[in-house]
Amino acid sequence: MADRSPNSPSTSANPTNRLANIKGHMDGSNPTVFTSDNVPQAPEDPLFGLMAAYRKDNFEKKVDLGIGAYRDNNAKPWVLPVVKKVVSFQTISGTGAVHLGALFLSKFYPRRTDQSVYFSSPTWANHNQIFSNVHLPIKTYPYFSPQTKGLDFEGMRSTIEQAPEGSIMLLHACAHNPTGVDPSREQWKELSKIIRAKKHFPFFDCAYQGFASGNLENDAWAVRYFVEQGFELCIAQSFAKNFGLYGERAGAFHFVTGASSDAQNTIARIGSQLAILQRSEISNPPAYGARIASLVLNDPELFTEWEANLRTMSGRIIDMRKALRENLEKLGTPGSWKHITEQIGMFSFTGLTEKQVLKIREDAHVYMTKNGRISMAGLNTGNVEYVAKAVDKVVRETN
């Protein structure tokens, strides 16, 4: 997860506190469910055999000066006691990351027939297609309340609690698509307790980091909290939106295993199978977009500029939320429109019906998805008043 913001209010952002939290969770064992019986070591791909040439060299005085990783005085890797094991793969944007994770879980997650993948209702439409394509059964948990146009937390909490033990829970890390409604930090903490108690497997989809609050650290809070609590989990991450790299398809898939004495072997086995799955489908991901993201993420000056760019984008979206609500309220449009500014991120669930959506398209040429979702980035100072008047008209004329 991108992490360079110095202004987060979270106490876990303090390095000392974070290390203390992680160390506390590592004092106990957290055995993996991805045992060697479920995830055997994959054979090495012969086309990548040259990468192992050094390891196979039997020359007594061989020296490896190429790898940029710490080695102790015996030329051995040192596994820091406080570090959880993570394996990451570049993917074809966030969609490819979700697919890679779904494919891995379909092949290796020790799942009973009554265990399903649970999505929020509603969710990004592609979630259903991706997981159906790898033959994982799908169920949903309540998420959006049409009455309040906010989070149905009680319904969400209750369904996750009642789900069969060991189910897979797909969670939007921030800026929920399509509703723009996120749990609070206290609600995330409550969900984490339920998910741990039921031994569910968390799968975070992080497509809009930086768009929810304009702060990378704040938008990654839920993921980091789950990691600090010792969860074994995976994360699909997109750089399409927050880097503007839609056509370059830059993303990443991260698998985090729980802290245990065998964590290094566990993550090596998991990584070996992910590499085989990735190789069989796309061979190698495209380089251009990833190089742009890597350059920005690893250059302090460019990173700071990127953070400012994110604040510009998220700030303009927030301004458009305010403008749309103000115009609707000025017009006296029937109903409450406070949800427009209470929701966050790229999208807003307006509450318009499908009938109203089709009519506003026909009458005013304002286009939105049939469920009433609008992209706030499509609004600007030149069209927000026009859109508000079109919404006002269709609400008054259509039940």
CSV table of C-alpha atoms in Angstrom, one decimal:
chain,number,residue,atom,x,y,z
A,1,MET,CA,0.0,0.0,0.0
A,2,ALA,CA,1.3,3.5,-0.8
A,3,ASP,CA,2.6,5.1,2.4
A,4,ARG,CA,4.3,8.4,2.7
A,5,SER,CA,1.8,10.8,4.2
A,6,PRO,CA,3.1,12.5,7.4
A,7,ASN,CA,-0.3,13.8,8.5
A,8,SER,CA,-2.4,10.8,9.5
A,9,PRO,CA,-4.2,11.0,12.8
A,10,SER,CA,-3.9,7.3,13.3
A,11,THR,CA,-1.7,6.3,16.2
A,12,SER,CA,-0.7,3.2,14.3
A,13,ALA,CA,1.0,5.4,11.8
A,14,ASN,CA,3.7,6.1,14.4
A,15,PRO,CA,6.5,3.7,13.7
A,16,THR,CA,7.1,2.9,17.3
A,17,ASN,CA,3.4,2.1,18.0
A,18,ARG,CA,3.1,0.1,14.8
A,19,LEU,CA,6.1,-2.0,15.6
A,20,ALA,CA,4.8,-2.5,19.2
A,21,ASN,CA,1.4,-3.6,17.8
A,22,ILE,CA,2.9,-6.0,15.3
A,23,LYS,CA,5.3,-7.5,17.9
A,24,GLY,CA,2.4,-8.0,20.3
A,25,HIS,CA,0.5,-10.0,17.7
A,26,MET,CA,3.6,-12.1,16.8
A,27,ASP,CA,4.0,-13.3,20.4
A,28,GLY,CA,1.4,-15.9,19.6
A,29,SER,CA,1.3,-18.3,16.7
A,30,ASN,CA,-1.2,-17.7,13.9
A,31,PRO,CA,-1.0,-20.9,11.8
A,32,THR,CA,-1.8,-20.6,8.1
A,33,VAL,CA,-4.8,-22.4,6.5
A,34,PHE,CA,-2.7,-22.6,3.3
A,35,THR,CA,-0.7,-25.7,4.4
A,36,SER,CA,1.6,-27.6,2.1
A,37,ASP,CA,-1.2,-30.1,1.5
A,38,ASN,CA,-3.3,-27.4,0.0
A,39,VAL,CA,-0.5,-25.3,-1.6
A,40,PRO,CA,2.4,-27.5,-2.7
A,41,GLN,CA,5.6,-26.0,-4.0
A,42,ALA,CA,5.2,-25.3,-7.7
A,43,PRO,CA,7.9,-26.5,-10.1
A,44,GLU,CA,10.3,-23.8,-11.4
A,45,ASP,CA,9.4,-22.4,-14.8
A,46,PRO,CA,12.2,-23.3,-17.2
A,47,LEU,CA,12.1,-20.0,-19.0
A,48,PHE,CA,13.0,-18.2,-15.8
A,49,GLY,CA,15.7,-20.7,-14.9
A,50,LEU,CA,18.5,-18.2,-15.4
A,51,MET,CA,17.3,-16.3,-12.4
A,52,ALA,CA,18.3,-19.4,-10.3
A,53,ALA,CA,21.7,-19.8,-11.9
A,54,TYR,CA,23.6,-18.4,-8.9
A,55,ARG,CA,21.8,-20.7,-6.4
A,56,LYS,CA,22.8,-23.7,-8.5
A,57,ASP,CA,26.4,-22.7,-8.9
A,58,ASN,CA,28.6,-25.0,-6.7
A,59,PHE,CA,31.7,-22.9,-6.9
A,60,GLU,CA,33.0,-22.5,-3.4
A,61,LYS,CA,33.8,-18.8,-3.6
A,62,LYS,CA,30.8,-17.6,-5.6
A,63,VAL,CA,29.7,-14.1,-4.7
A,64,ASP,CA,26.3,-12.5,-5.3
A,65,LEU,CA,26.5,-8.8,-5.4
A,66,GLY,CA,23.4,-8.3,-7.4
A,67,ILE,CA,20.5,-8.7,-5.1
A,68,GLY,CA,19.5,-5.5,-3.2
A,69,ALA,CA,18.5,-7.2,0.1
A,70,TYR,CA,20.2,-7.3,3.5
A,71,ARG,CA,22.4,-10.3,4.3
A,72,ASP,CA,24.1,-11.1,7.6
A,73,ASN,CA,27.8,-11.7,8.0
A,74,ASN,CA,27.3,-15.3,6.9
A,75,ALA,CA,25.6,-14.1,3.6
A,76,LYS,CA,22.3,-15.3,4.9
A,77,PRO,CA,18.9,-13.5,4.8
A,78,TRP,CA,17.9,-12.2,8.2
A,79,VAL,CA,14.2,-12.5,8.9
A,80,LEU,CA,13.3,-9.7,11.2
A,81,PRO,CA,11.1,-10.9,14.1
A,82,VAL,CA,8.6,-8.1,13.6
A,83,VAL,CA,8.0,-8.6,9.9
A,84,LYS,CA,5.0,-10.3,8.4
A,85,LYS,CA,5.6,-12.1,5.2
A,86,VAL,CA,4.2,-10.6,2.0
A,87,VAL,CA,4.4,-11.6,-1.6
A,88,SER,CA,3.4,-9.2,-4.3
A,89,PHE,CA,2.8,-9.6,-8.1
A,90,GLN,CA,2.3,-6.9,-10.7
A,91,THR,CA,-1.0,-7.4,-12.4
A,92,ILE,CA,-3.2,-6.1,-15.2
A,93,SER,CA,-4.6,-3.3,-13.1
A,94,GLY,CA,-6.9,-3.9,-10.2
A,95,THR,CA,-9.1,-6.2,-12.3
A,96,GLY,CA,-6.2,-8.5,-13.0
A,97,ALA,CA,-5.3,-8.4,-9.3
A,98,VAL,CA,-8.9,-9.5,-8.2
A,99,HIS,CA,-8.8,-12.2,-10.9
A,100,LEU,CA,-5.4,-13.6,-9.7
A,101,GLY,CA,-6.6,-13.7,-6.1
A,102,ALA,CA,-9.9,-15.3,-7.0
A,103,LEU,CA,-8.1,-17.9,-9.2
A,104,PHE,CA,-5.7,-18.7,-6.4
A,105,LEU,CA,-8.4,-19.1,-3.8
A,106,SER,CA,-10.5,-21.3,-6.1
A,107,LYS,CA,-7.6,-23.7,-6.5
A,108,PHE,CA,-6.0,-23.7,-3.0
A,109,TYR,CA,-8.3,-22.3,-0.3
A,110,PRO,CA,-9.5,-25.2,1.8
A,111,ARG,CA,-13.2,-24.5,1.4
A,112,ARG,CA,-16.2,-26.6,2.3
A,113,THR,CA,-19.2,-26.7,0.0
A,114,ASP,CA,-21.2,-24.3,2.2
A,115,GLN,CA,-18.5,-21.6,2.1
A,116,SER,CA,-18.9,-18.8,-0.4
A,117,VAL,CA,-17.4,-15.5,-1.4
A,118,TYR,CA,-19.4,-12.7,0.2
A,119,PHE,CA,-19.8,-9.4,-1.6
A,120,SER,CA,-21.4,-6.2,-0.5
A,121,SER,CA,-24.9,-5.5,-2.0
A,122,PRO,CA,-24.3,-3.7,-4.2
A,123,THR,CA,-20.8,-4.1,-5.4
A,124,TRP,CA,-18.7,-3.5,-8.5
A,125,ALA,CA,-20.4,-5.5,-11.2
A,126,ASN,CA,-17.2,-7.1,-12.3
A,127,HIS,CA,-16.7,-8.9,-8.9
A,128,ASN,CA,-19.6,-11.2,-9.8
A,129,GLN,CA,-18.2,-12.1,-13.2
A,130,ILE,CA,-14.6,-12.6,-12.0
A,131,PHE,CA,-15.5,-14.9,-9.2
A,132,SER,CA,-18.1,-16.8,-11.2
A,133,ASN,CA,-15.6,-17.4,-13.9
A,134,VAL,CA,-13.4,-19.3,-11.4
A,135,HIS,CA,-16.4,-21.2,-10.1
A,136,LEU,CA,-16.6,-19.8,-6.6
A,137,PRO,CA,-20.1,-19.6,-5.2
A,138,ILE,CA,-21.3,-16.1,-4.4
A,139,LYS,CA,-23.4,-14.6,-1.7
A,140,THR,CA,-24.0,-11.1,-0.5
A,141,TYR,CA,-24.1,-9.1,2.7
A,142,PRO,CA,-26.3,-6.0,3.1
A,143,TYR,CA,-24.4,-2.8,2.6
A,144,PHE,CA,-26.4,0.1,1.3
A,145,SER,CA,-29.6,1.3,2.9
A,146,PRO,CA,-32.0,2.9,0.4
A,147,GLN,CA,-33.8,4.6,3.3
A,148,THR,CA,-30.8,6.4,4.8
A,149,LYS,CA,-28.7,6.3,1.6
A,150,GLY,CA,-25.9,5.3,4.0
A,151,LEU,CA,-24.3,2.1,5.4
A,152,ASP,CA,-26.6,-0.7,6.6
A,153,PHE,CA,-24.0,-1.6,9.2
A,154,GLU,CA,-26.3,-3.8,11.3
A,155,GLY,CA,-27.3,-5.9,8.2
A,156,MET,CA,-23.6,-6.1,7.1
A,157,ARG,CA,-22.4,-7.1,10.6
A,158,SER,CA,-25.2,-9.6,11.2
A,159,THR,CA,-24.7,-11.4,7.8
A,160,ILE,CA,-20.9,-11.7,8.2
A,161,GLU,CA,-21.4,-13.1,11.7
A,162,GLN,CA,-23.9,-15.7,10.5
A,163,ALA,CA,-21.9,-16.8,7.4
A,164,PRO,CA,-20.4,-20.3,7.6
A,165,GLU,CA,-17.0,-20.3,9.3
A,166,GLY,CA,-14.1,-19.8,7.0
A,167,SER,CA,-16.0,-17.9,4.3
A,168,ILE,CA,-14.2,-15.4,2.0
A,169,MET,CA,-15.2,-11.8,2.7
A,170,LEU,CA,-14.6,-9.3,-0.2
A,171,LEU,CA,-14.2,-5.9,1.3
A,172,HIS,CA,-13.8,-2.5,-0.4
A,173,ALA,CA,-10.8,-0.8,1.3
A,174,CYS,CA,-12.1,2.7,0.7
A,175,ALA,CA,-14.4,4.8,-1.5
A,176,HIS,CA,-16.9,2.0,-2.0
A,177,ASN,CA,-17.9,1.4,-5.6
A,178,PRO,CA,-20.7,2.1,-6.4
A,179,THR,CA,-22.2,3.7,-3.2
A,180,GLY,CA,-19.5,6.0,-2.0
A,181,VAL,CA,-20.3,4.8,1.6
A,182,ASP,CA,-17.5,3.5,3.8
A,183,PRO,CA,-17.5,2.0,7.4
A,184,SER,CA,-16.1,4.2,10.1
A,185,ARG,CA,-12.9,3.1,11.9
A,186,GLU,CA,-14.9,1.9,14.9
A,187,GLN,CA,-17.1,-0.2,12.5
A,188,TRP,CA,-14.0,-1.7,10.8
A,189,LYS,CA,-12.7,-2.7,14.3
A,190,GLU,CA,-16.0,-4.4,15.1
A,191,LEU,CA,-16.0,-6.2,11.7
A,192,SER,CA,-12.4,-7.4,12.3
A,193,LYS,CA,-13.4,-9.0,15.6
A,194,ILE,CA,-16.3,-10.9,13.9
A,195,ILE,CA,-14.2,-11.9,10.9
A,196,ARG,CA,-11.5,-13.3,13.3
A,197,ALA,CA,-14.0,-15.1,15.5
A,198,LYS,CA,-15.6,-16.8,12.4
A,199,LYS,CA,-12.2,-17.5,10.8
A,200,HIS,CA,-13.2,-15.8,7.6
A,201,PHE,CA,-10.6,-14.9,5.0
A,202,PRO,CA,-10.5,-11.1,4.2
A,203,PHE,CA,-9.9,-10.1,0.5
A,204,PHE,CA,-9.5,-6.3,0.2
A,205,ASP,CA,-10.2,-4.6,-3.1
A,206,CYS,CA,-8.3,-1.3,-3.1
A,207,ALA,CA,-9.2,0.6,-6.3
A,208,TYR,CA,-9.5,4.2,-5.1
A,209,GLN,CA,-6.8,4.8,-2.6
A,210,GLY,CA,-6.3,8.6,-2.4
A,211,PHE,CA,-9.8,9.4,-3.7
A,212,ALA,CA,-11.8,8.9,-0.5
A,213,SER,CA,-10.0,11.5,1.7
A,214,GLY,CA,-7.2,12.8,-0.5
A,215,ASN,CA,-4.8,11.1,2.0
A,216,LEU,CA,-3.1,7.8,1.1
A,217,GLU,CA,-2.6,6.8,4.7
A,218,ASN,CA,-6.2,7.5,5.8
A,219,ASP,CA,-7.5,5.6,2.8
A,220,ALA,CA,-5.3,2.5,3.6
A,221,TRP,CA,-6.3,2.5,7.3
A,222,ALA,CA,-8.7,-0.5,7.1
A,223,VAL,CA,-6.2,-2.7,5.3
A,224,ARG,CA,-3.3,-1.8,7.7
A,225,TYR,CA,-5.5,-2.4,10.7
A,226,PHE,CA,-6.3,-5.9,9.6
A,227,VAL,CA,-2.7,-6.6,8.9
A,228,GLU,CA,-1.7,-5.3,12.3
A,229,GLN,CA,-4.3,-7.5,13.9
A,230,GLY,CA,-2.4,-10.5,12.5
A,231,PHE,CA,-4.9,-11.5,9.7
A,232,GLU,CA,-3.9,-13.7,6.8
A,233,LEU,CA,-5.4,-11.8,3.8
A,234,CYS,CA,-4.9,-10.6,0.3
A,235,ILE,CA,-5.2,-7.2,-1.4
A,236,ALA,CA,-6.0,-6.3,-5.0
A,237,GLN,CA,-4.6,-2.8,-5.7
A,238,SER,CA,-5.2,-0.6,-8.7
A,239,PHE,CA,-3.0,2.3,-9.9
A,240,ALA,CA,-5.4,3.1,-12.8
A,241,LYS,CA,-7.4,5.8,-11.0
A,242,ASN,CA,-4.9,7.4,-8.6
A,243,PHE,CA,-2.2,7.5,-11.2
A,244,GLY,CA,-4.5,8.2,-14.2
A,245,LEU,CA,-3.1,5.1,-15.9
A,246,TYR,CA,-6.3,3.7,-17.2
A,247,GLY,CA,-4.9,2.5,-20.5
A,248,GLU,CA,-1.6,1.2,-19.1
A,249,ARG,CA,-3.2,-1.3,-16.7
A,250,ALA,CA,-1.0,-1.0,-13.7
A,251,GLY,CA,-1.9,-2.9,-10.6
A,252,ALA,CA,-0.6,-5.3,-7.9
A,253,PHE,CA,-1.8,-8.3,-6.0
A,254,HIS,CA,-0.5,-8.7,-2.4
A,255,PHE,CA,-0.8,-11.8,-0.2
A,256,VAL,CA,0.0,-11.4,3.5
A,257,THR,CA,0.4,-14.5,5.6
A,258,GLY,CA,0.0,-14.5,9.3
A,259,ALA,CA,3.0,-14.3,11.7
A,260,SER,CA,4.3,-17.7,12.5
A,261,SER,CA,7.6,-19.6,12.7
A,262,ASP,CA,6.9,-21.1,9.3
A,263,ALA,CA,5.8,-17.8,7.6
A,264,GLN,CA,8.8,-17.6,5.3
A,265,ASN,CA,8.1,-21.1,3.9
A,266,THR,CA,4.4,-20.4,3.7
A,267,ILE,CA,4.8,-17.3,1.6
A,268,ALA,CA,7.4,-19.0,-0.6
A,269,ARG,CA,4.9,-21.8,-1.5
A,270,ILE,CA,2.1,-19.4,-2.1
A,271,GLY,CA,4.3,-17.2,-4.2
A,272,SER,CA,5.4,-20.1,-6.3
A,273,GLN,CA,1.8,-21.0,-7.1
A,274,LEU,CA,0.8,-17.4,-7.9
A,275,ALA,CA,3.7,-17.2,-10.3
A,276,ILE,CA,2.5,-20.3,-12.1
A,277,LEU,CA,-1.0,-18.9,-12.4
A,278,GLN,CA,0.2,-15.6,-13.6
A,279,ARG,CA,2.6,-17.2,-16.1
A,280,SER,CA,-0.1,-19.4,-17.5
A,281,GLU,CA,-2.4,-16.5,-18.2
A,282,ILE,CA,-0.4,-13.4,-19.1
A,283,SER,CA,3.2,-14.5,-18.9
A,284,ASN,CA,4.6,-11.1,-17.9
A,285,PRO,CA,2.6,-7.9,-17.2
A,286,PRO,CA,3.2,-4.8,-19.3
A,287,ALA,CA,6.1,-2.7,-18.1
A,288,TYR,CA,5.3,0.9,-19.0
A,289,GLY,CA,2.6,1.8,-16.5
A,290,ALA,CA,4.3,0.0,-13.7
A,291,ARG,CA,7.6,1.9,-14.4
A,292,ILE,CA,5.8,5.2,-14.1
A,293,ALA,CA,4.2,4.1,-10.8
A,294,SER,CA,7.5,2.8,-9.5
A,295,LEU,CA,9.3,5.9,-10.5
A,296,VAL,CA,6.9,8.1,-8.6
A,297,LEU,CA,6.6,5.8,-5.5
A,298,ASN,CA,10.3,5.6,-5.1
A,299,ASP,CA,11.3,9.3,-5.7
A,300,PRO,CA,10.5,11.5,-2.6
A,301,GLU,CA,10.0,14.7,-4.7
A,302,LEU,CA,7.7,13.0,-7.2
A,303,PHE,CA,5.9,11.2,-4.4
A,304,THR,CA,5.2,14.5,-2.7
A,305,GLU,CA,3.9,16.0,-6.0
A,306,TRP,CA,1.7,12.9,-6.5
A,307,GLU,CA,0.2,13.4,-3.0
A,308,ALA,CA,-0.6,17.0,-4.1
A,309,ASN,CA,-2.2,15.7,-7.3
A,310,LEU,CA,-4.4,13.4,-5.3
A,311,ARG,CA,-5.5,16.2,-3.1
A,312,THR,CA,-6.3,18.2,-6.2
A,313,MET,CA,-8.5,15.4,-7.7
A,314,SER,CA,-10.2,14.5,-4.4
A,315,GLY,CA,-10.7,18.1,-3.5
A,316,ARG,CA,-12.4,18.9,-6.8
A,317,ILE,CA,-14.7,15.9,-6.3
A,318,ILE,CA,-15.6,17.2,-2.8
A,319,ASP,CA,-16.3,20.6,-4.3
A,320,MET,CA,-18.7,19.1,-6.9
A,321,ARG,CA,-20.5,17.2,-4.2
A,322,LYS,CA,-21.1,20.4,-2.3
A,323,ALA,CA,-22.2,22.2,-5.5
A,324,LEU,CA,-24.6,19.6,-6.5
A,325,ARG,CA,-26.2,19.4,-3.1
A,326,GLU,CA,-26.4,23.2,-2.8
A,327,ASN,CA,-28.1,23.5,-6.2
A,328,LEU,CA,-30.6,20.8,-5.4
A,329,GLU,CA,-31.5,22.3,-2.1
A,330,LYS,CA,-31.7,25.8,-3.6
A,331,LEU,CA,-34.2,24.4,-6.1
A,332,GLY,CA,-36.2,22.8,-3.3
A,333,THR,CA,-35.9,19.4,-5.0
A,334,PRO,CA,-38.2,16.9,-3.1
A,335,GLY,CA,-36.4,14.6,-0.7
A,336,SER,CA,-33.1,14.9,1.3
A,337,TRP,CA,-29.9,15.3,-0.6
A,338,LYS,CA,-27.4,15.3,2.3
A,339,HIS,CA,-26.2,11.9,1.2
A,340,ILE,CA,-24.5,13.6,-1.7
A,341,THR,CA,-21.9,15.2,0.6
A,342,GLU,CA,-21.9,12.4,3.2
A,343,GLN,CA,-20.8,9.8,0.6
A,344,ILE,CA,-17.1,9.9,-0.5
A,345,GLY,CA,-14.9,9.0,-3.3
A,346,MET,CA,-15.5,8.9,-7.1
A,347,PHE,CA,-19.1,7.8,-7.0
A,348,SER,CA,-22.4,8.8,-5.5
A,349,PHE,CA,-25.6,6.7,-5.2
A,350,THR,CA,-28.2,9.4,-6.0
A,351,GLY,CA,-31.3,7.4,-5.1
A,352,LEU,CA,-32.8,8.0,-8.5
A,353,THR,CA,-34.8,5.0,-9.8
A,354,GLU,CA,-34.2,3.3,-13.1
A,355,LYS,CA,-37.3,4.9,-14.5
A,356,GLN,CA,-35.9,8.3,-13.5
A,357,VAL,CA,-32.5,7.5,-14.9
A,358,LEU,CA,-33.9,6.6,-18.3
A,359,LYS,CA,-36.1,9.7,-18.4
A,360,ILE,CA,-33.3,12.1,-17.5
A,361,ARG,CA,-31.2,10.5,-20.2
A,362,GLU,CA,-34.0,11.0,-22.8
A,363,ASP,CA,-35.1,14.5,-21.7
A,364,ALA,CA,-31.8,16.1,-20.6
A,365,HIS,CA,-29.1,13.9,-22.1
A,366,VAL,CA,-27.6,13.3,-18.7
A,367,TYR,CA,-26.1,9.8,-18.6
A,368,MET,CA,-25.7,7.6,-15.5
A,369,THR,CA,-25.9,3.9,-14.7
A,370,LYS,CA,-29.4,2.5,-14.3
A,371,ASN,CA,-29.0,2.1,-10.6
A,372,GLY,CA,-28.6,5.8,-10.1
A,373,ARG,CA,-24.9,5.9,-9.6
A,374,ILE,CA,-23.1,9.0,-10.9
A,375,SER,CA,-19.4,9.7,-11.3
A,376,MET,CA,-18.8,12.9,-9.4
A,377,ALA,CA,-15.7,13.5,-11.6
A,378,GLY,CA,-18.1,14.0,-14.5
A,379,LEU,CA,-19.5,17.2,-12.9
A,380,ASN,CA,-17.8,20.6,-13.3
A,381,THR,CA,-18.6,24.2,-12.7
A,382,GLY,CA,-20.0,24.5,-16.2
A,383,ASN,CA,-22.6,21.7,-15.9
A,384,VAL,CA,-23.4,21.1,-12.3
A,385,GLU,CA,-26.3,23.6,-12.3
A,386,TYR,CA,-27.7,22.0,-15.5
A,387,VAL,CA,-27.5,18.6,-13.9
A,388,ALA,CA,-29.2,19.7,-10.7
A,389,LYS,CA,-32.1,21.3,-12.7
A,390,ALA,CA,-32.4,18.0,-14.7
A,391,VAL,CA,-32.6,16.0,-11.5
A,392,ASP,CA,-35.1,18.4,-10.0
A,393,LYS,CA,-37.3,18.1,-13.0
A,394,VAL,CA,-37.3,14.3,-13.2
A,395,VAL,CA,-37.8,13.9,-9.5
A,396,ARG,CA,-40.9,16.1,-9.6
A,397,GLU,CA,-42.3,14.5,-12.7
A,398,THR,CA,-41.6,10.9,-12.0
A,399,ASN,CA,-42.5,8.7,-9.1
